[in-house]
Coordinates of C-alpha atoms in Angstrom, one line a residue:
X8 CA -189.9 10.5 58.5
X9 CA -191.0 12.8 55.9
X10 CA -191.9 11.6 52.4
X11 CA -189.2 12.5 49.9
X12 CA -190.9 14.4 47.1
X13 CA -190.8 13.4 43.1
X14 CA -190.3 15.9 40.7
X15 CA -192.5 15.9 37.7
X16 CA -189.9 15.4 35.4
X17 CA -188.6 12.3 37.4
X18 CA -192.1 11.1 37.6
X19 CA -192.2 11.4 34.0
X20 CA -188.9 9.4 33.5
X21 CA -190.1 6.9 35.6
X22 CA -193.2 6.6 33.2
X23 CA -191.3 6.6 30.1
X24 CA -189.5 3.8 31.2
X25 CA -192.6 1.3 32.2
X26 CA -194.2 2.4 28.6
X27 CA -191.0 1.5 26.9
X28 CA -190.6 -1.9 28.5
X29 CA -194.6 -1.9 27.7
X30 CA -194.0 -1.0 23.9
X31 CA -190.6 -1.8 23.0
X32 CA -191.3 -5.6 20.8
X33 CA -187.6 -5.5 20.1
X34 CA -184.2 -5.7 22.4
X35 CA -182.9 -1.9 22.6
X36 CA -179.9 -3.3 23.4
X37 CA -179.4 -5.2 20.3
X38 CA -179.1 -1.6 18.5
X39 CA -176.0 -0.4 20.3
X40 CA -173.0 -0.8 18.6
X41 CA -170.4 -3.4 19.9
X42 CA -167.1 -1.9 21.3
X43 CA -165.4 -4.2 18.4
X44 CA -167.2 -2.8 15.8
X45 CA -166.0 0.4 15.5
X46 CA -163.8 0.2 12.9
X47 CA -166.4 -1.7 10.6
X48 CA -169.1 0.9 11.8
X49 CA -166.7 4.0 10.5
X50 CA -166.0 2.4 7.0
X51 CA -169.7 1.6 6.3
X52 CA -170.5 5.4 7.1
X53 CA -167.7 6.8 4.9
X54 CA -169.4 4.4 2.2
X55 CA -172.4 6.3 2.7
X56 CA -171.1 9.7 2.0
X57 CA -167.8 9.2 -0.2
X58 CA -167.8 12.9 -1.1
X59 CA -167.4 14.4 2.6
X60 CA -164.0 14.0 3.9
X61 CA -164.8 12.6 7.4
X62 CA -162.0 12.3 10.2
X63 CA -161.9 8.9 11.2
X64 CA -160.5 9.8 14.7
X65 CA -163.6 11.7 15.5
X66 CA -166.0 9.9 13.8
X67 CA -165.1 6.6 16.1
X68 CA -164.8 8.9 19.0
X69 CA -168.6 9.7 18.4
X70 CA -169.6 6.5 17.7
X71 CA -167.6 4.9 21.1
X72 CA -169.0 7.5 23.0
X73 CA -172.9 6.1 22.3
X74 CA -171.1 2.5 22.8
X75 CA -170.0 3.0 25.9
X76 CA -173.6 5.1 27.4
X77 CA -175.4 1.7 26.0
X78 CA -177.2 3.6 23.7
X79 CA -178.3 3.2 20.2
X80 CA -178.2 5.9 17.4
X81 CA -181.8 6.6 17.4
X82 CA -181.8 7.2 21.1
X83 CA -178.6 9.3 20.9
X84 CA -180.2 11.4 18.5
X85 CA -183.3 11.7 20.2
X86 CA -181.1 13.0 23.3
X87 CA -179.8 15.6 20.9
X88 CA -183.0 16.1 19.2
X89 CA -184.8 17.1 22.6
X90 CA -182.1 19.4 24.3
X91 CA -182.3 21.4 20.8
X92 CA -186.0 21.8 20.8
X93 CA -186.1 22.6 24.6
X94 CA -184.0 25.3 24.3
X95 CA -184.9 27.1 21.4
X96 CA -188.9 26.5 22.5
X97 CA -187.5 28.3 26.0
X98 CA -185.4 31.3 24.3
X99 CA -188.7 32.2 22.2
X100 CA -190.7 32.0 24.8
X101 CA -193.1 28.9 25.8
X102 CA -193.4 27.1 29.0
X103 CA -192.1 23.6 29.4
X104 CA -194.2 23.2 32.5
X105 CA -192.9 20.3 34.6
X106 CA -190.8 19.3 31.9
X107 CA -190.6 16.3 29.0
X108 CA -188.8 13.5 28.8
X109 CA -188.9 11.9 25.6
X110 CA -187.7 8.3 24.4
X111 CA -187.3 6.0 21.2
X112 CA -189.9 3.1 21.0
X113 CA -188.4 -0.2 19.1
X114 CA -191.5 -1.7 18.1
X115 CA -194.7 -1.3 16.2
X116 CA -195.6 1.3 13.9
X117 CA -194.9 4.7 12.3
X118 CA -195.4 7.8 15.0
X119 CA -194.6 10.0 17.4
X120 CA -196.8 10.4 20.1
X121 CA -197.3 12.7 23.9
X122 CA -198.7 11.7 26.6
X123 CA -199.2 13.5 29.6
X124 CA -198.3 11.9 32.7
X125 CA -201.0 11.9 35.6
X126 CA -201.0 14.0 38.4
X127 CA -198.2 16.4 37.1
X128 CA -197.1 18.6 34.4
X129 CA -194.5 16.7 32.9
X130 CA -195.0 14.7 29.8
X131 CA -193.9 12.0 27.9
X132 CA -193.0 12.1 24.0
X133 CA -192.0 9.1 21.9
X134 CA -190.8 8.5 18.5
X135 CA -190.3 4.9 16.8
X136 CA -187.3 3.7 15.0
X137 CA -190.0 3.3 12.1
X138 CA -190.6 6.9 12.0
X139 CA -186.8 8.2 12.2
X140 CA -185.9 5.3 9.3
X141 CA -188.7 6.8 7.3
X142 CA -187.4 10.2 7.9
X143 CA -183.9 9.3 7.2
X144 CA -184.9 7.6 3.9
X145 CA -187.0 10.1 2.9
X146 CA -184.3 13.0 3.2
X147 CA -181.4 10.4 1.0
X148 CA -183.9 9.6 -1.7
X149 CA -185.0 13.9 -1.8
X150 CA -181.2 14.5 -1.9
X151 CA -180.8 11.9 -4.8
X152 CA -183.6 13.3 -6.3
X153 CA -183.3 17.3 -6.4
X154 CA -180.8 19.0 -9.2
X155 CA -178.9 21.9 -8.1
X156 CA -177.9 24.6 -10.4
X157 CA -174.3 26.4 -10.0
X158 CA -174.3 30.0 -10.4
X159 CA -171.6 32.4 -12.1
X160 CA -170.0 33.1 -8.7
X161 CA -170.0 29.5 -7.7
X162 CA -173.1 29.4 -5.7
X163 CA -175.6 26.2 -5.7
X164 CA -179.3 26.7 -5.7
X165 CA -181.7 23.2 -5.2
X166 CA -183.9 23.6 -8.4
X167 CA -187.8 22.5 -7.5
X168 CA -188.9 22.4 -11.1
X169 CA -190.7 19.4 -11.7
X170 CA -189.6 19.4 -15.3
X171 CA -185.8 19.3 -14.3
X172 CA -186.7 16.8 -11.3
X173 CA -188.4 14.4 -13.9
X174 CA -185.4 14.1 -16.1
X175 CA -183.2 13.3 -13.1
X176 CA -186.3 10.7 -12.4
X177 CA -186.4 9.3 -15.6
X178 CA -182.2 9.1 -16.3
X179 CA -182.0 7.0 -13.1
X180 CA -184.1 3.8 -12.7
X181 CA -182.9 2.4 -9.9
X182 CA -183.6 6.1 -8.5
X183 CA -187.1 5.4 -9.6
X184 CA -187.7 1.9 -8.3
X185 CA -186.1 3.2 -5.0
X186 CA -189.1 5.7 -4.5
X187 CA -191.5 3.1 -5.2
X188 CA -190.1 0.8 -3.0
X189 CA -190.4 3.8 0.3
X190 CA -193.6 4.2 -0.7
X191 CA -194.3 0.5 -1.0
X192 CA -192.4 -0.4 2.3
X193 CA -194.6 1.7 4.4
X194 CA -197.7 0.7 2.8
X195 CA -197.6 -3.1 2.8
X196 CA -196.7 -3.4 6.1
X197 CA -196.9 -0.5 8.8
X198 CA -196.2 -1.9 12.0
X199 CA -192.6 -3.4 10.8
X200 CA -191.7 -2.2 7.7
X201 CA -188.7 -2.7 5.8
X202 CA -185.7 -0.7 6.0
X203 CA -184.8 -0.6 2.4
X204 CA -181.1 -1.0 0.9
X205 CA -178.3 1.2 1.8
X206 CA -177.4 3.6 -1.0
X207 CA -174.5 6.1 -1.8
X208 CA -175.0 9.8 -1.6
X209 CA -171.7 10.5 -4.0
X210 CA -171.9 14.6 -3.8
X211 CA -171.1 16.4 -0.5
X212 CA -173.4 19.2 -1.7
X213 CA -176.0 16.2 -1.5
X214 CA -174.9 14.6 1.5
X215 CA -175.2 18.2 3.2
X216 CA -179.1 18.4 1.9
X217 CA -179.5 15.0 3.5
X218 CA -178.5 16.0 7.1
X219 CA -180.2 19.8 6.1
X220 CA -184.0 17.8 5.0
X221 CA -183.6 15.1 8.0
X222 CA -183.1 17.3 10.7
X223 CA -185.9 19.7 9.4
X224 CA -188.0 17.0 9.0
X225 CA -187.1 15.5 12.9
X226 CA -187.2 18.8 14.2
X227 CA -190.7 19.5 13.0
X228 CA -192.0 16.2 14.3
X229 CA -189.9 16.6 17.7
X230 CA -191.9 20.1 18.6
X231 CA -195.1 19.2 16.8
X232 CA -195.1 17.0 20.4
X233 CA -193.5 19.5 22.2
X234 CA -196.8 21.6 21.2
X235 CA -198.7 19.2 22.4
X236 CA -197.1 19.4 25.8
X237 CA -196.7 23.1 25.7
X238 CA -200.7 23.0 25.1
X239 CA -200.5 20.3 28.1
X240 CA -202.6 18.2 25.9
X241 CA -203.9 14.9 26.8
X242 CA -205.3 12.0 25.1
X243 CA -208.5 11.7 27.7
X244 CA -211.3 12.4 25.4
X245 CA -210.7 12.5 22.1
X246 CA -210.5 9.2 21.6
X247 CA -213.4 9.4 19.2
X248 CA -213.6 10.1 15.3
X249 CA -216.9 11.7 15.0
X250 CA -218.7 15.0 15.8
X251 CA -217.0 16.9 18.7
X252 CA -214.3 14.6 19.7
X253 CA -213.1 14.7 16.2
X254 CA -213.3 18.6 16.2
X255 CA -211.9 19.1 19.6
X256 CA -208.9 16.3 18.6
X257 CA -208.5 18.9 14.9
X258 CA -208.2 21.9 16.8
X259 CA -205.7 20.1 19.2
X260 CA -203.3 19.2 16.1
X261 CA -203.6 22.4 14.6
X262 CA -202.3 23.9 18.0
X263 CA -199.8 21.6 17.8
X264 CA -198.6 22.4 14.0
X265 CA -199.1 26.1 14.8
X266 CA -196.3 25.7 17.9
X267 CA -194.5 23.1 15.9
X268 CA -193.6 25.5 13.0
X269 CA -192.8 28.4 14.9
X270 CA -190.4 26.0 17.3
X271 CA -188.6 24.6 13.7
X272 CA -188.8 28.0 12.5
X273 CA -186.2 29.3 15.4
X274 CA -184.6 26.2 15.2
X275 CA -183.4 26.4 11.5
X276 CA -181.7 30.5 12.2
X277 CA -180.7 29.1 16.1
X278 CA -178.3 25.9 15.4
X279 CA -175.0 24.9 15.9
X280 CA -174.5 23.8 12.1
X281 CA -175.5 26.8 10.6
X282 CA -178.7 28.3 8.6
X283 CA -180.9 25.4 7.5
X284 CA -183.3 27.3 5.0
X285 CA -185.4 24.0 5.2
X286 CA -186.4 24.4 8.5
X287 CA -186.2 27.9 8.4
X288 CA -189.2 27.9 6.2
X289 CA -190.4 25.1 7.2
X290 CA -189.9 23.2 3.8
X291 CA -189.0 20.1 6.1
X292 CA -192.3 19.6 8.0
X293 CA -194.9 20.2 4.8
X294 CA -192.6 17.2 2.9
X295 CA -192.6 14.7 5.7
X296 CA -197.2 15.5 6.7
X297 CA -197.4 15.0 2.7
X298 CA -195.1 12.0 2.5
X299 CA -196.9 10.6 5.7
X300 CA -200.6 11.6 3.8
X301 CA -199.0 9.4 0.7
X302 CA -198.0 7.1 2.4
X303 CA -202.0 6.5 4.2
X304 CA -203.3 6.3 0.9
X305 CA -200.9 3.7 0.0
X306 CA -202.0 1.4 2.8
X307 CA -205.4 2.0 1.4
X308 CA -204.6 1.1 -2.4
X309 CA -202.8 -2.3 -0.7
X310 CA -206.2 -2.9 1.5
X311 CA -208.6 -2.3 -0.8
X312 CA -207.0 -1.5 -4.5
X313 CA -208.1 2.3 -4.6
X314 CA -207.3 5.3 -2.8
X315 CA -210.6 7.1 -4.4
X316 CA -212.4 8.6 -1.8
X317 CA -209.8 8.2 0.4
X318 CA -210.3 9.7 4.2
X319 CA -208.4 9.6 6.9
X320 CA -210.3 8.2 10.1
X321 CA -207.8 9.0 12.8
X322 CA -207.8 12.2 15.0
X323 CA -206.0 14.5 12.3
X324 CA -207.2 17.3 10.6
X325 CA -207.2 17.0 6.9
X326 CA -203.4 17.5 4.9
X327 CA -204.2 20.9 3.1
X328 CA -205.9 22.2 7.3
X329 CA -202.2 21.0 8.8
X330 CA -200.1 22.6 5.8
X331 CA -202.8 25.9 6.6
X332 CA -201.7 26.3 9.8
X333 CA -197.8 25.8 8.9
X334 CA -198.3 28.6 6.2
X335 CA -199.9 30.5 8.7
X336 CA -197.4 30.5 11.1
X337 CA -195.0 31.8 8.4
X338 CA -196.4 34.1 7.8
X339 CA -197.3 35.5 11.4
X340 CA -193.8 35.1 12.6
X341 CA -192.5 37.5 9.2
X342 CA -195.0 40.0 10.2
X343 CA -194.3 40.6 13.2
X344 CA -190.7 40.0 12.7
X345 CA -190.0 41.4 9.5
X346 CA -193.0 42.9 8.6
X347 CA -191.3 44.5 5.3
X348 CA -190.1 41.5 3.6
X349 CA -193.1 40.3 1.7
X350 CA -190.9 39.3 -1.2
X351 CA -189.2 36.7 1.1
X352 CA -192.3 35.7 2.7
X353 CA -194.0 35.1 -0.7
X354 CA -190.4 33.2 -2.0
X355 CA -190.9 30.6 1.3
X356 CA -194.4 30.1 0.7
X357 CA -194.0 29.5 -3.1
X358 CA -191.5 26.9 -2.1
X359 CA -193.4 25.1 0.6
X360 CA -196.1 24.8 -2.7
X361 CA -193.4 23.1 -4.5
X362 CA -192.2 20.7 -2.1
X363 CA -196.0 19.6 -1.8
X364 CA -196.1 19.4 -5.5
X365 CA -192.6 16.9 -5.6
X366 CA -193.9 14.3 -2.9
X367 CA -197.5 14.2 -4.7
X368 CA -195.8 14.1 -8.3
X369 CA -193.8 11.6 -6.8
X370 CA -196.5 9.9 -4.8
X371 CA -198.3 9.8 -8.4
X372 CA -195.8 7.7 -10.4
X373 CA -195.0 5.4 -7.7
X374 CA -199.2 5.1 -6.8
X375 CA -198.9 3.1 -9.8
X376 CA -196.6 0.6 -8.7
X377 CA -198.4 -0.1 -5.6
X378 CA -201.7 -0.3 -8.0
X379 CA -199.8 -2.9 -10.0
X380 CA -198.5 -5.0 -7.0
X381 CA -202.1 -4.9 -5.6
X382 CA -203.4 -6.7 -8.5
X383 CA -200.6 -9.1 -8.5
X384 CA -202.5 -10.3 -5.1
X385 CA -200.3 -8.4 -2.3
X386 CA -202.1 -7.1 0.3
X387 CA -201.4 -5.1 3.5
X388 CA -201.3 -6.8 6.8

């Protein structure tokens, strides 16, 4: 009897699922909506968003749908998240190799993570809940957060000024204590943070820059990985933090950016929703490596008091290297693309500046808070 044969991809499927029952510290079942919940599911989402006229017919259509697959939101969107990136990474170009197969982990920590799978070309990519709450946070409290000005024909522009930003800042305290308390959720405790309160996005023009900023955000993380596997990196041998592991483990990443951006890139012009200018110049994946980088020296200040001096000690290069590469890779793609728009390449790279310049003016204000609670005698696990 001959041996049936394994595809790589199955192989990999097969290996996602030991790892999951491996890493997953919570039920996965326990985040799939009950059947009977729909209803109460619909009106909390419509809560959310006030200003978007949702259908409720559709919406609880989408929502049975995951109920009855058994699978949770994250995983849903992950599902989505991957068959988006696989084929825009195909349609410009790069090999998948034996495939990916990519799942949600509901346990520990902030990350996404690849792993090739042995004795194949498939690999595996995962993403916590952690990370995808962060991101999701993190896109509600920029939407809060960034004025938009209308102009004569109707038009509305997001203005980046920090001037502007800080009176919407300082007019809005709870706005203010709820950056603090993102920063300060992800600081104390990293493994299981806290998911912070639900809040109201009143404006559809907002609630549109939420969905805009998280899937730019997810999309760059998604085919940061996705380089990874495109690179057919592995972990074997860079496990190290000095000399030429760490180098060879930089130079890995910034592969991985370099792909990342250029996959996020096509992704915001190639989409079923429309242009999304975030992605498009990669707005979304500079704010979440600079919120992330924050968000380090935050678990510092709550270890030690101080983020002076602050380094880093895992395999990634430096924040200004990763945000290099990303500006790089804009402005390869324009040139040989569109080799004659330097005004627009200059306009995308100006505002990649500025969204650095928000999270760290941000990060700045609410560094203080952290500072405060340190002293107060709270410390990070």
């Amino acid at each position: 009897m001959s041996e049936e044969i394994v595809s790589d991809l199955e192989a990999a499927h097969d290996y996602r699922d030991q790892l999951l029952d491996r890493l997953n510290t919570d039920d996965p079942a326990s985040y799939v909506l009950p059947i009977d919940r729909l209803d109460e599911a619909v009106d909390f989402i419509k809560g959310q968003y006030p200003g978007l006229d949702f259908k409720d017919a559709d919406l609880k259509s989408k929502l049975a749908e995951r109920s009855a697959a058994g699978m949770s939101r994250s995983e849903s969107d992950m599902e989505e998240l991957r068959s988006e990136v696989e084929r825009v990474a195909k349609n410009i170009g790069y090999k998948l190799h034996g495939g990916v197969s990519a799942g949600v982990i509901h346990g520990p920590g902030v990350r996404a993570i690849q792993q090739k799978v042995m004795l194949t070309e498939a690999s595996v990519i995962f993403m916590t809940r952690h990370l995808g709450t962060l991101i999701y946070r993190l896109a509600k409290l920029l939407a809060r957060t960034l004025p938009q000005d209308v102009g004569a024909d109707g038009s509305k522009s997001i203005i980046w000024a920090l001037d502007e930003i800080n009176e919407v800042l300082y007019a809005d305290r709870q706005l203010q204590q709820d950056w603090d308390f993102f920063f300060m959720d992800y600081s104390i405790d990293p493994d299981c943070p806290s998911i912070g309160e639900a809040r109201k996005v009143e404006h559809s023009d907002e609630a549109h820059l939420v969905f805009d900023l998280r899937e730019s955000m997810e999309w760059f993380v998604l085919s940061h990985e996705y380089g990874h596997h495109i690179m057919q990196h592995s972990l074997d041998g860079v496990a190290g933090v000095q000399g030429e592991e760490y180098e060879l483990a930089k130079g890995k990443e910034c592969q991985a950016d370099l792909i990342g951006a250029h996959i996020c890139m096509a992704l915001g012009v190639q989409n079923e929703r429309g242009l999304n200018f975030n992605a498009m110049f990669n707005i979304g994946a500079v704010i979440i490596l600079t919120a992330l980088d924050c968000i380090m020296r935050g678990r510092s200040i709550m270890r030690s008091g101080s983020d002076d001096g602050f380094s880093d000690s895992s395999t990634h290069p430096p924040l200004d290297y990763r945000l290099g590469a990303i500006s790089f890779m804009l402005r390869y793609i324009y040139k040989e693309e569109k080799p004659d728009a330097t005004e627009e390449v200059q306009w995308a790279l100006n505002f990649q500046n500025k969204a650095k310049d928000l999270i760290e003016y941000i990060w700045g204000h609410s560094k203080k808070y952290l500072h405060k609670c340190y002293l107060h005698g709270m410390r990070s696990e």
